[in-house]
CSV table of C-alpha atoms and ligand atoms in Angstrom, one decimal:
chain,number,residue,atom,x,y,z
A,27,MET,CA,-11.3,17.2,15.7
A,28,ARG,CA,-9.8,18.4,12.5
A,29,ILE,CA,-7.1,16.4,10.8
A,30,ALA,CA,-4.7,17.6,8.0
A,31,ILE,CA,-3.6,14.5,6.1
A,32,LEU,CA,-0.6,15.1,3.8
A,33,SER,CA,-0.1,12.9,0.7
A,34,VAL,CA,1.9,15.2,-1.5
A,35,HIS,CA,3.2,13.1,-4.3
A,36,SER,CA,0.2,10.9,-4.9
A,37,SER,CA,-3.5,11.5,-4.6
A,38,PRO,CA,-6.2,9.3,-3.0
A,39,LEU,CA,-8.1,10.0,-6.2
A,40,ALA,CA,-5.4,8.6,-8.5
A,41,HIS,CA,-5.9,5.7,-10.8
A,42,LEU,CA,-4.7,2.6,-8.9
A,43,GLY,CA,-2.3,0.0,-10.2
A,44,GLY,CA,-0.1,2.6,-12.0
A,45,LYS,CA,3.5,3.3,-11.1
A,46,GLU,CA,2.8,5.7,-8.2
A,47,ALA,CA,-0.6,4.7,-6.9
A,48,GLY,CA,-1.3,1.6,-4.8
A,49,GLY,CA,-1.6,0.7,-1.2
A,50,MET,CA,-0.8,4.1,0.3
A,51,ASN,CA,-3.5,5.8,-1.7
A,52,VAL,CA,-6.1,3.2,-0.7
A,53,TYR,CA,-5.0,3.5,3.0
A,54,VAL,CA,-5.2,7.3,3.0
A,55,ARG,CA,-8.7,7.2,1.4
A,56,GLU,CA,-10.0,4.5,3.7
A,57,MET,CA,-8.5,5.8,6.9
A,58,ALA,CA,-9.8,9.3,6.1
A,59,ARG,CA,-13.3,7.9,5.6
A,60,GLU,CA,-13.2,6.0,8.8
A,61,LEU,CA,-12.0,9.0,10.8
A,62,ALA,CA,-14.8,11.1,9.3
A,63,ARG,CA,-17.4,8.3,10.2
A,64,ARG,CA,-16.1,8.8,13.8
A,65,GLY,CA,-17.0,12.5,13.7
A,66,MET,CA,-13.6,14.0,12.6
A,67,LEU,CA,-13.2,16.5,9.8
A,68,VAL,CA,-10.5,15.4,7.4
A,69,ASP,CA,-8.7,17.4,4.7
A,70,ILE,CA,-6.3,15.5,2.5
A,71,PHE,CA,-3.7,17.8,0.9
A,72,THR,CA,-2.0,16.6,-2.3
A,73,ARG,CA,-0.3,18.2,-5.3
A,74,TYR,CA,-2.3,19.2,-8.4
A,75,GLN,CA,-1.6,16.6,-11.2
A,76,ASP,CA,-4.8,16.8,-13.1
A,77,ARG,CA,-5.9,20.2,-14.4
A,78,THR,CA,-9.5,19.0,-14.8
A,79,LEU,CA,-10.0,18.8,-11.0
A,80,SER,CA,-11.1,21.7,-8.8
A,81,THR,CA,-9.1,22.7,-5.8
A,82,VAL,CA,-11.5,21.1,-3.3
A,83,VAL,CA,-13.0,17.7,-4.2
A,84,PRO,CA,-15.3,16.1,-1.7
A,85,LEU,CA,-14.3,12.4,-1.2
A,86,ALA,CA,-16.9,11.3,1.4
A,87,PRO,CA,-19.0,13.0,4.1
A,88,GLY,CA,-16.5,15.0,6.2
A,89,VAL,CA,-13.5,14.3,3.9
A,90,ARG,CA,-12.2,16.6,1.2
A,91,VAL,CA,-9.2,16.3,-1.1
A,92,ILE,CA,-7.4,19.7,-1.5
A,93,ASN,CA,-5.4,19.9,-4.7
A,94,LEU,CA,-2.6,22.4,-4.4
A,95,PRO,CA,-0.4,23.7,-7.2
A,96,THR,CA,3.1,22.3,-6.6
A,97,GLY,CA,5.4,22.8,-9.6
A,98,PRO,CA,3.9,21.8,-13.0
A,99,ALA,CA,0.4,20.4,-12.9
A,100,VAL,CA,1.4,17.2,-14.6
A,101,PRO,CA,2.8,13.8,-13.5
A,102,TYR,CA,6.6,14.1,-12.8
A,103,ASP,CA,9.3,12.1,-11.0
A,104,LYS,CA,8.3,12.0,-7.4
A,105,ASN,CA,11.8,13.0,-6.3
A,106,TRP,CA,11.2,16.4,-7.8
A,107,VAL,CA,8.5,17.0,-5.2
A,108,LEU,CA,11.2,18.1,-2.8
A,109,THR,CA,12.1,21.0,-5.0
A,110,TYR,CA,8.6,22.3,-5.0
A,111,LEU,CA,7.9,21.5,-1.3
A,112,PRO,CA,8.2,25.1,-0.1
A,113,GLU,CA,5.4,26.1,-2.6
A,114,PHE,CA,3.2,23.2,-1.3
A,115,VAL,CA,3.7,24.2,2.3
A,116,SER,CA,3.0,27.9,1.8
A,117,ARG,CA,-0.1,27.2,-0.4
A,118,LEU,CA,-1.4,24.8,2.3
A,119,ARG,CA,-0.9,27.5,5.0
A,120,CYS,CA,-2.7,30.1,2.8
A,121,PHE,CA,-5.6,27.6,2.2
A,122,ALA,CA,-6.0,27.0,6.0
A,123,ASP,CA,-5.7,30.8,6.7
A,124,GLY,CA,-8.2,31.6,3.9
A,125,GLU,CA,-10.8,29.2,5.4
A,126,ASP,CA,-9.9,30.1,9.0
A,127,LEU,CA,-9.1,26.5,9.7
A,128,VAL,CA,-7.3,25.3,12.8
A,129,TYR,CA,-6.1,21.7,12.7
A,130,ASP,CA,-5.5,19.5,15.7
A,131,VAL,CA,-3.2,16.9,14.1
A,132,ILE,CA,-1.1,16.6,11.0
A,133,HIS,CA,-0.8,13.1,9.6
A,134,SER,CA,1.8,12.7,6.9
A,135,HIS,CA,2.3,9.8,4.5
A,136,TYR,CA,5.6,8.8,2.8
A,137,TRP,CA,8.9,10.6,3.4
A,138,LEU,CA,8.1,13.4,1.0
A,139,SER,CA,5.0,14.4,2.9
A,140,GLY,CA,6.8,13.9,6.2
A,141,GLU,CA,9.2,16.7,5.2
A,142,ALA,CA,6.2,19.0,4.6
A,143,GLY,CA,4.8,17.8,7.9
A,144,ILE,CA,7.9,18.9,9.8
A,145,ARG,CA,7.7,22.4,8.4
A,146,LEU,CA,4.0,22.7,9.1
A,147,ARG,CA,4.4,21.4,12.6
A,148,ARG,CA,7.0,24.1,13.3
A,149,SER,CA,4.5,26.9,12.4
A,150,TRP,CA,1.3,25.4,13.7
A,151,GLY,CA,2.7,23.7,16.9
A,152,ILE,CA,0.4,20.7,16.7
A,153,PRO,CA,1.3,17.0,16.8
A,154,LEU,CA,2.8,15.4,13.7
A,155,VAL,CA,2.0,11.7,13.1
A,156,HIS,CA,4.0,10.1,10.3
A,157,MET,CA,3.7,6.9,8.3
A,158,PHE,CA,6.5,5.8,6.0
A,159,HIS,CA,4.6,3.1,4.0
A,160,THR,CA,8.0,2.0,2.7
A,161,LEU,CA,11.5,2.6,4.1
A,162,GLY,CA,14.4,3.7,1.8
A,163,VAL,CA,16.9,1.4,3.5
A,164,MET,CA,14.7,-1.6,3.1
A,165,LYS,CA,14.0,-0.9,-0.6
A,166,ASN,CA,17.8,-0.5,-1.2
A,167,GLN,CA,18.4,-3.9,0.4
A,168,VAL,CA,16.4,-5.6,-2.4
A,169,ALA,CA,17.2,-3.1,-5.2
A,170,ARG,CA,18.8,-4.8,-8.3
A,171,SER,CA,19.7,-1.6,-10.3
A,172,SER,CA,20.5,2.0,-9.8
A,173,GLU,CA,17.0,2.8,-11.1
A,174,GLU,CA,15.5,1.0,-8.1
A,175,THR,CA,17.9,2.5,-5.6
A,176,GLU,CA,16.6,5.2,-3.2
A,177,THR,CA,18.6,8.4,-2.7
A,178,THR,CA,20.7,9.2,0.4
A,179,GLN,CA,18.6,12.3,0.7
A,180,ARG,CA,15.5,10.1,1.3
A,181,ILE,CA,17.2,8.1,3.9
A,182,ALA,CA,18.4,11.2,5.7
A,183,ILE,CA,14.9,12.7,5.7
A,184,GLU,CA,13.5,9.4,7.0
A,185,GLY,CA,16.0,9.5,9.9
A,186,ARG,CA,15.1,13.1,10.6
A,187,LEU,CA,11.4,12.3,10.6
A,188,LEU,CA,11.9,9.5,13.1
A,189,ARG,CA,13.4,12.0,15.5
A,190,ALA,CA,11.1,15.0,14.7
A,191,ALA,CA,7.6,13.4,14.5
A,192,ASP,CA,5.6,13.2,17.7
A,193,ALA,CA,4.5,9.7,16.7
A,194,VAL,CA,5.4,7.3,13.9
A,195,VAL,CA,2.9,4.6,12.9
A,196,ALA,CA,4.4,1.3,11.8
A,197,ALA,CA,2.2,-1.3,10.1
A,198,THR,CA,3.8,-4.3,11.8
A,199,PRO,CA,6.2,-5.0,14.7
A,200,LEU,CA,8.8,-5.9,12.0
A,201,ASP,CA,8.3,-2.5,10.4
A,202,ARG,CA,9.0,-0.9,13.8
A,203,ALA,CA,12.0,-3.1,14.4
A,204,GLN,CA,13.5,-2.1,11.0
A,205,MET,CA,13.2,1.6,12.0
A,206,VAL,CA,15.0,0.9,15.2
A,207,TRP,CA,17.7,-1.3,13.6
A,208,HIS,CA,18.4,0.8,10.5
A,209,TYR,CA,17.8,4.3,11.7
A,210,GLY,CA,18.4,4.1,15.4
A,211,ALA,CA,14.9,5.2,16.1
A,212,ASP,CA,13.4,5.4,19.6
A,213,ALA,CA,10.9,2.4,19.7
A,214,GLU,CA,8.8,4.2,22.3
A,215,ARG,CA,7.6,6.8,19.8
A,216,ILE,CA,6.7,4.1,17.2
A,217,HIS,CA,3.1,2.8,17.4
A,218,VAL,CA,2.1,-0.4,15.6
A,219,ILE,CA,-1.2,0.0,13.9
A,220,PRO,CA,-1.9,-2.4,11.0
A,221,CYS,CA,-3.6,-1.4,7.8
A,222,GLY,CA,-7.3,-2.2,7.6
A,223,VAL,CA,-9.5,-3.8,4.9
A,224,ASP,CA,-13.1,-3.0,3.9
A,225,LEU,CA,-14.9,-6.1,4.8
A,226,GLN,CA,-18.1,-5.0,3.1
A,227,GLN,CA,-16.3,-4.6,-0.3
A,228,PHE,CA,-14.0,-7.6,0.1
A,229,GLN,CA,-16.2,-10.6,0.8
A,230,PRO,CA,-16.2,-14.3,-0.1
A,231,GLN,CA,-18.3,-15.3,-3.1
A,232,SER,CA,-18.6,-18.4,-5.3
A,233,GLN,CA,-15.8,-19.0,-7.7
A,234,GLU,CA,-18.1,-20.1,-10.4
A,235,ALA,CA,-20.2,-17.0,-10.2
A,236,ALA,CA,-17.1,-14.7,-10.1
A,237,ARG,CA,-15.6,-16.5,-13.2
A,238,ARG,CA,-18.9,-16.1,-15.1
A,239,LYS,CA,-19.0,-12.4,-14.3
A,240,LEU,CA,-15.4,-11.9,-15.5
A,241,GLY,CA,-15.8,-14.2,-18.6
A,242,LEU,CA,-13.0,-16.5,-17.3
A,243,ASP,CA,-12.8,-20.2,-18.2
A,244,PRO,CA,-14.5,-22.3,-15.6
A,245,ASN,CA,-12.1,-25.2,-16.1
A,246,GLN,CA,-8.7,-23.6,-15.9
A,247,ARG,CA,-6.5,-23.4,-12.9
A,248,LEU,CA,-5.9,-19.7,-12.3
A,249,LEU,CA,-3.2,-18.0,-10.4
A,250,LEU,CA,-3.5,-14.3,-9.7
A,251,CYS,CA,-1.0,-11.6,-8.9
A,252,VAL,CA,-2.0,-7.9,-8.3
A,253,GLY,CA,0.4,-5.1,-8.0
A,254,ARG,CA,2.2,-2.1,-9.6
A,255,MET,CA,4.6,-3.2,-12.3
A,256,GLU,CA,7.8,-2.8,-10.3
A,257,PRO,CA,10.7,-5.2,-9.9
A,258,LEU,CA,10.0,-5.1,-6.1
A,259,LYS,CA,6.7,-7.0,-6.7
A,260,GLY,CA,8.6,-10.1,-7.9
A,261,MET,CA,6.2,-11.0,-10.7
A,262,ASP,CA,9.2,-12.5,-12.5
A,263,CYS,CA,9.4,-15.1,-9.8
A,264,LEU,CA,5.8,-16.2,-10.4
A,265,ILE,CA,6.5,-16.5,-14.2
A,266,ARG,CA,9.5,-18.7,-13.5
A,267,ALA,CA,7.5,-20.8,-11.0
A,268,LEU,CA,4.8,-21.3,-13.7
A,269,ALA,CA,7.4,-22.6,-16.1
A,270,LEU,CA,8.7,-25.0,-13.5
A,271,LEU,CA,5.1,-26.2,-12.7
A,272,GLN,CA,4.5,-26.8,-16.4
A,273,GLN,CA,7.6,-28.9,-16.6
A,274,HIS,CA,6.6,-30.9,-13.6
A,275,GLN,CA,3.0,-31.3,-14.5
A,276,PRO,CA,2.9,-31.4,-18.4
A,277,ALA,CA,-0.8,-32.2,-18.3
A,278,TRP,CA,-1.4,-28.7,-16.9
A,279,ARG,CA,0.2,-27.0,-19.9
A,280,ASP,CA,-3.1,-25.8,-21.3
A,281,GLN,CA,-4.9,-25.6,-18.0
A,282,LEU,CA,-2.8,-23.4,-15.9
A,283,ARG,CA,-2.9,-19.7,-16.3
A,284,VAL,CA,-1.4,-16.7,-14.6
A,285,LEU,CA,-3.3,-13.4,-14.5
A,286,LEU,CA,-1.3,-10.3,-13.8
A,287,ILE,CA,-3.3,-7.2,-12.7
A,288,GLY,CA,-1.6,-3.8,-12.8
A,289,GLY,CA,0.2,-1.8,-15.4
A,290,ALA,CA,-1.3,-1.9,-18.9
A,291,SER,CA,-3.1,-4.7,-20.7
A,292,GLU,CA,-2.0,-7.0,-23.5
A,293,GLU,CA,-3.8,-4.6,-25.9
A,294,GLN,CA,-1.8,-1.6,-24.8
A,295,PRO,CA,1.9,-2.6,-25.2
A,296,ASP,CA,2.8,1.0,-25.9
A,297,HIS,CA,1.9,1.8,-22.3
A,298,TRP,CA,4.1,-1.0,-20.8
A,299,ASN,CA,6.8,0.3,-18.5
A,300,GLY,CA,10.3,-1.2,-18.4
A,301,GLU,CA,9.4,-3.8,-15.8
A,302,GLN,CA,6.4,-5.0,-17.8
A,303,ARG,CA,8.5,-5.3,-21.0
A,304,ARG,CA,11.0,-7.3,-19.0
A,305,LEU,CA,8.2,-9.6,-17.8
A,306,ALA,CA,6.9,-10.0,-21.4
A,307,ALA,CA,10.4,-10.9,-22.6
A,308,LEU,CA,10.8,-13.4,-19.7
A,309,ARG,CA,7.5,-15.3,-20.6
A,310,ASP,CA,8.7,-15.5,-24.2
A,311,GLU,CA,12.1,-16.8,-23.2
A,312,LEU,CA,10.5,-19.5,-20.9
A,313,GLY,CA,8.0,-20.5,-23.5
A,314,VAL,CA,4.9,-19.6,-21.3
A,315,THR,CA,3.6,-16.6,-23.2
A,316,GLY,CA,0.2,-18.1,-23.8
A,317,ALA,CA,-0.2,-18.9,-20.1
A,318,VAL,CA,0.6,-15.5,-18.7
A,319,SER,CA,-1.9,-12.7,-19.3
A,320,PHE,CA,-1.5,-9.0,-18.6
A,321,ILE,CA,-5.0,-7.9,-17.6
A,322,GLY,CA,-3.9,-4.3,-16.9
A,323,ALA,CA,-4.8,-2.1,-13.9
A,324,GLN,CA,-8.3,-2.7,-12.7
A,325,PRO,CA,-10.7,-0.6,-10.7
A,326,GLN,CA,-10.7,-1.7,-7.2
A,327,GLN,CA,-14.4,-2.6,-7.3
A,328,LEU,CA,-13.6,-5.4,-9.6
A,329,LEU,CA,-10.8,-7.0,-7.5
A,330,PRO,CA,-13.2,-8.9,-5.2
A,331,ASP,CA,-14.4,-10.8,-8.3
A,332,TYR,CA,-10.9,-11.5,-9.4
A,333,TYR,CA,-9.8,-12.7,-6.0
A,334,ALA,CA,-12.8,-15.0,-5.7
A,335,ALA,CA,-12.4,-16.3,-9.3
A,336,THR,CA,-8.8,-17.5,-8.9
A,337,ASP,CA,-7.5,-20.7,-7.3
A,338,ILE,CA,-4.6,-19.0,-5.6
A,339,VAL,CA,-3.5,-15.4,-5.1
A,340,VAL,CA,0.2,-15.1,-5.2
A,341,VAL,CA,2.1,-12.2,-3.6
A,342,PRO,CA,5.8,-12.8,-4.6
A,343,SER,CA,7.2,-9.4,-3.5
A,344,HIS,CA,10.8,-8.9,-2.4
A,345,TYR,CA,9.7,-6.3,0.2
A,346,GLU,CA,6.2,-5.2,1.4
A,347,SER,CA,5.9,-3.0,4.4
A,348,PHE,CA,2.3,-4.2,4.8
A,349,GLY,CA,0.9,-5.7,1.5
A,350,LEU,CA,-2.8,-4.8,1.2
A,351,VAL,CA,-3.5,-7.2,-1.7
A,352,ALA,CA,-2.8,-10.2,0.5
A,353,LEU,CA,-5.3,-9.0,3.1
A,354,GLU,CA,-7.9,-8.2,0.5
A,355,ALA,CA,-7.5,-11.7,-1.0
A,356,LEU,CA,-7.8,-13.3,2.5
A,357,ALA,CA,-11.0,-11.3,3.1
A,358,CYS,CA,-12.4,-12.8,-0.1
A,359,ALA,CA,-11.5,-16.3,1.2
A,360,ALA,CA,-8.9,-16.8,-1.6
A,361,PRO,CA,-5.9,-19.0,-0.7
A,362,VAL,CA,-2.8,-16.9,-0.6
A,363,VAL,CA,0.8,-17.8,-1.2
A,364,ALA,CA,3.2,-14.9,-0.3
A,365,SER,CA,6.8,-14.2,0.2
A,366,ASP,CA,8.0,-14.4,3.7
A,367,VAL,CA,8.9,-10.7,3.9
A,368,GLY,CA,7.7,-7.6,5.8
A,369,GLY,CA,4.0,-7.3,6.6
A,370,LEU,CA,3.2,-10.5,4.7
A,371,SER,CA,5.0,-12.5,7.4
A,372,SER,CA,2.6,-11.0,10.0
A,373,THR,CA,-0.7,-11.1,8.1
A,374,ILE,CA,-0.3,-14.7,7.1
A,375,GLU,CA,0.3,-17.5,9.6
A,376,ASP,CA,2.3,-20.0,7.5
A,377,GLY,CA,0.5,-23.2,6.9
A,378,ARG,CA,-2.7,-22.0,8.6
A,379,SER,CA,-4.2,-18.9,7.0
A,380,GLY,CA,-2.0,-19.1,3.9
A,381,PHE,CA,1.6,-20.1,2.9
A,382,LEU,CA,4.8,-18.2,3.1
A,383,VAL,CA,7.8,-18.9,0.8
A,384,PRO,CA,11.3,-17.5,0.7
A,385,PRO,CA,11.3,-14.4,-1.7
A,386,ASP,CA,12.8,-14.7,-5.1
A,387,ASN,CA,12.8,-18.5,-5.0
A,388,PRO,CA,10.8,-19.9,-8.0
A,389,GLN,CA,11.3,-23.5,-7.0
A,390,ALA,CA,10.0,-23.0,-3.5
A,391,LEU,CA,7.0,-21.1,-4.9
A,392,ALA,CA,6.3,-23.8,-7.5
A,393,ASP,CA,6.4,-26.5,-4.9
A,394,ARG,CA,4.0,-24.7,-2.7
A,395,LEU,CA,1.6,-23.9,-5.6
A,396,GLU,CA,1.7,-27.5,-6.8
A,397,ARG,CA,0.8,-28.8,-3.3
A,398,LEU,CA,-2.1,-26.4,-3.0
A,399,LEU,CA,-3.4,-27.0,-6.5
A,400,THR,CA,-3.5,-30.7,-6.0
A,401,ASP,CA,-4.9,-30.8,-2.5
A,402,HIS,CA,-8.5,-29.6,-2.5
A,403,ALA,CA,-9.1,-30.2,1.2
A,404,LEU,CA,-6.0,-28.2,2.1
A,405,ARG,CA,-7.2,-25.3,-0.1
A,406,ARG,CA,-10.6,-25.4,1.6
A,407,GLN,CA,-9.0,-25.3,5.0
A,408,ILE,CA,-6.6,-22.5,4.1
A,409,ARG,CA,-9.5,-20.5,2.6
A,410,HIS,CA,-11.5,-20.7,5.8
A,411,ALA,CA,-8.6,-19.8,8.2
A,412,GLY,CA,-7.5,-17.0,5.8
A,413,TYR,CA,-10.9,-15.5,5.9
A,414,GLN,CA,-11.0,-15.7,9.7
A,415,ARG,CA,-7.6,-14.0,9.8
A,416,ALA,CA,-8.9,-11.1,7.6
A,417,LEU,CA,-11.7,-10.5,10.1
A,418,CYS,CA,-9.1,-9.2,12.6
A,419,TYR,CA,-8.3,-6.4,10.2
A,420,GLY,CA,-11.7,-4.8,9.6
A,421,TRP,CA,-11.6,-1.0,9.8
A,422,ASP,CA,-13.9,-1.1,12.8
A,423,SER,CA,-11.0,-2.6,14.8
A,424,ILE,CA,-8.2,-0.6,13.2
A,425,ALA,CA,-9.5,3.0,13.0
A,426,PRO,CA,-10.2,3.4,16.8
A,427,ARG,CA,-6.5,2.7,17.4
A,428,MET,CA,-5.6,5.7,15.3
A,429,THR,CA,-8.1,8.0,17.0
A,430,LEU,CA,-6.8,6.9,20.4
A,431,LEU,CA,-3.3,7.9,19.3
A,432,TYR,CA,-4.5,11.3,18.1
A,433,ASP,CA,-6.4,11.9,21.4
A,434,ASP,CA,-3.3,10.9,23.4
A,435,LEU,CA,-1.0,13.2,21.5
A,436,ILE,CA,-3.4,16.2,21.7
A,437,ARG,CA,-3.8,15.6,25.5
A,438,ARG,CA,0.0,15.5,26.0
A,439,GLY,CA,0.4,18.6,23.8
A,440,GLN,CA,-2.1,20.5,26.1
A,441,ILE,CA,-0.2,19.4,29.2
A,442,ARG,CA,3.1,20.6,27.7
A,443,ARG,CA,1.8,24.0,26.5
A,444,PRO,CA,1.1,25.6,29.9
A,445,ALA,CA,4.5,24.4,31.1
A,446,MET,CA,6.1,26.2,28.3
A,447,TYR,CA,4.2,29.4,29.2
A,448,GLN,CA,5.4,29.1,32.8
A,449,LEU,CA,9.0,28.9,31.6
A,450,ALA,CA,8.5,31.9,29.3
A,451,ASN,CA,7.1,33.9,32.2
A,452,VAL,CA,10.0,33.0,34.5
A,453,SER,CA,12.6,34.2,32.0
B,510,LIG,N1,-5.1,-2.0,-6.8
B,510,LIG,C1,-6.2,-1.7,-7.6
B,510,LIG,N2,-6.1,-2.0,-8.9
B,510,LIG,C2,-5.0,-2.5,-9.5
B,510,LIG,C3,-3.9,-2.8,-8.7
B,510,LIG,C4,-3.9,-2.5,-7.3
B,510,LIG,O1,-7.2,-1.3,-7.1
B,510,LIG,O2,-5.0,-2.6,-10.7
B,510,LIG,C5,-5.1,-1.7,-5.3
B,510,LIG,C6,-5.3,-3.0,-4.5
B,510,LIG,O3,-6.6,-3.3,-4.3
B,510,LIG,C7,-4.6,-2.6,-3.2
B,510,LIG,C8,-3.5,-1.6,-3.6
B,510,LIG,O4,-3.9,-1.2,-4.9
B,510,LIG,O5,-5.5,-2.0,-2.3
B,510,LIG,C9,-2.1,-2.2,-3.6
B,510,LIG,O6,-1.7,-2.2,-2.3
B,510,LIG,P1,-0.4,-3.1,-1.8
B,510,LIG,O7,-0.2,-2.7,-0.4
B,510,LIG,O8,-0.7,-4.5,-2.1
B,510,LIG,O9,0.8,-2.6,-2.7
B,510,LIG,P2,1.6,-1.2,-2.8
B,510,LIG,O10,1.0,-0.6,-4.0
B,510,LIG,O11,1.4,-0.5,-1.6
B,510,LIG,O12,3.0,-1.6,-3.0
């Protein structure tokens, strides 16, 4: 089986932790690898952003990334992708024709690729599977400024995709329900398949050893937050919670530290985006500057060490359709405190495999962190149950669900095709 994966605006080869590269890129890369391990041939089509890359870049056995010129070969605002989409689609068709490739399924990621998927499906007549990763309507519910607000065009395209795609994959039952409530989607065509985690890469290890490797103080209490520097990630809530904790536990003042991974490091303030500058101003205003460290984006291979080194991983997002960081942390047996939103509410069973707190509520977060930091036995219990929870999300259990869906769509397509021929012959 040959699969065409579309990830137009962001490449699986992109540097993670920047503005436009995070969970979706990881998902596309890992799912493609898993499909190839199961004997499929996978091509991931993305737009050229880096002139140093060749058109075809092998990613893993059976998986290639195909870079297609789509407007200027530099990073640009993702909304511009729509303008250049006809170029992307026609170059993709030429590539497939040039190599004599016939695909069995198109799998598009994010609304921009979905639009390309609809056009390709029209000419190739093969099933289109779509994943949104985030929904425009949901993002707008938590947007605090016009900069964070998604366009009406995005929402219209998302609605169209829900009607046009042969199947839509939702990461959680809530994700599916949101598509039904907000877009009037047909629930029957939405399949819930959670995201997976690489249980070989993300594994428990000793906190002491991890701190030694990273050069972190063995005696401090460390809280970790990993994510792109975006208001949606709610890192401001964690900084506020830290200030509250310091007030409540003055003895922790020099002992408690927050590490923020993502964006640019302390040494590169020129590379901070608006959100990171806002967070820097907030830590100054609250008098916790010395206790909050910007570590900068880190290669994913280092994240298991960070998860293991910290006392609590905090995911204070306002919205997360799935939230891979929480799952990765659970797989490393790190205690997780997360906002009770989106996918986080399904991954974490509150009070058992982690804790859920209301989003954007620094006091609730501080209370929960204090309880966990002071109760060693509770932390140990949560670590254990969290790790057990992560084992349900290994790629070995997740990927077969996707291949079953592909098989089913192809089979149904084959049943439909002869019927169409009969109709054509009658007329
Ligand atoms: N990530 C990374 N380095 C960083 C920051 C993030 O490798 O500096 C990875 C992280 O391991 C996770 C993904 O980026 O796999 C973030 O996914 P998540 O679903 O938590 O957030 P999203 O980016 O989709 O909003």
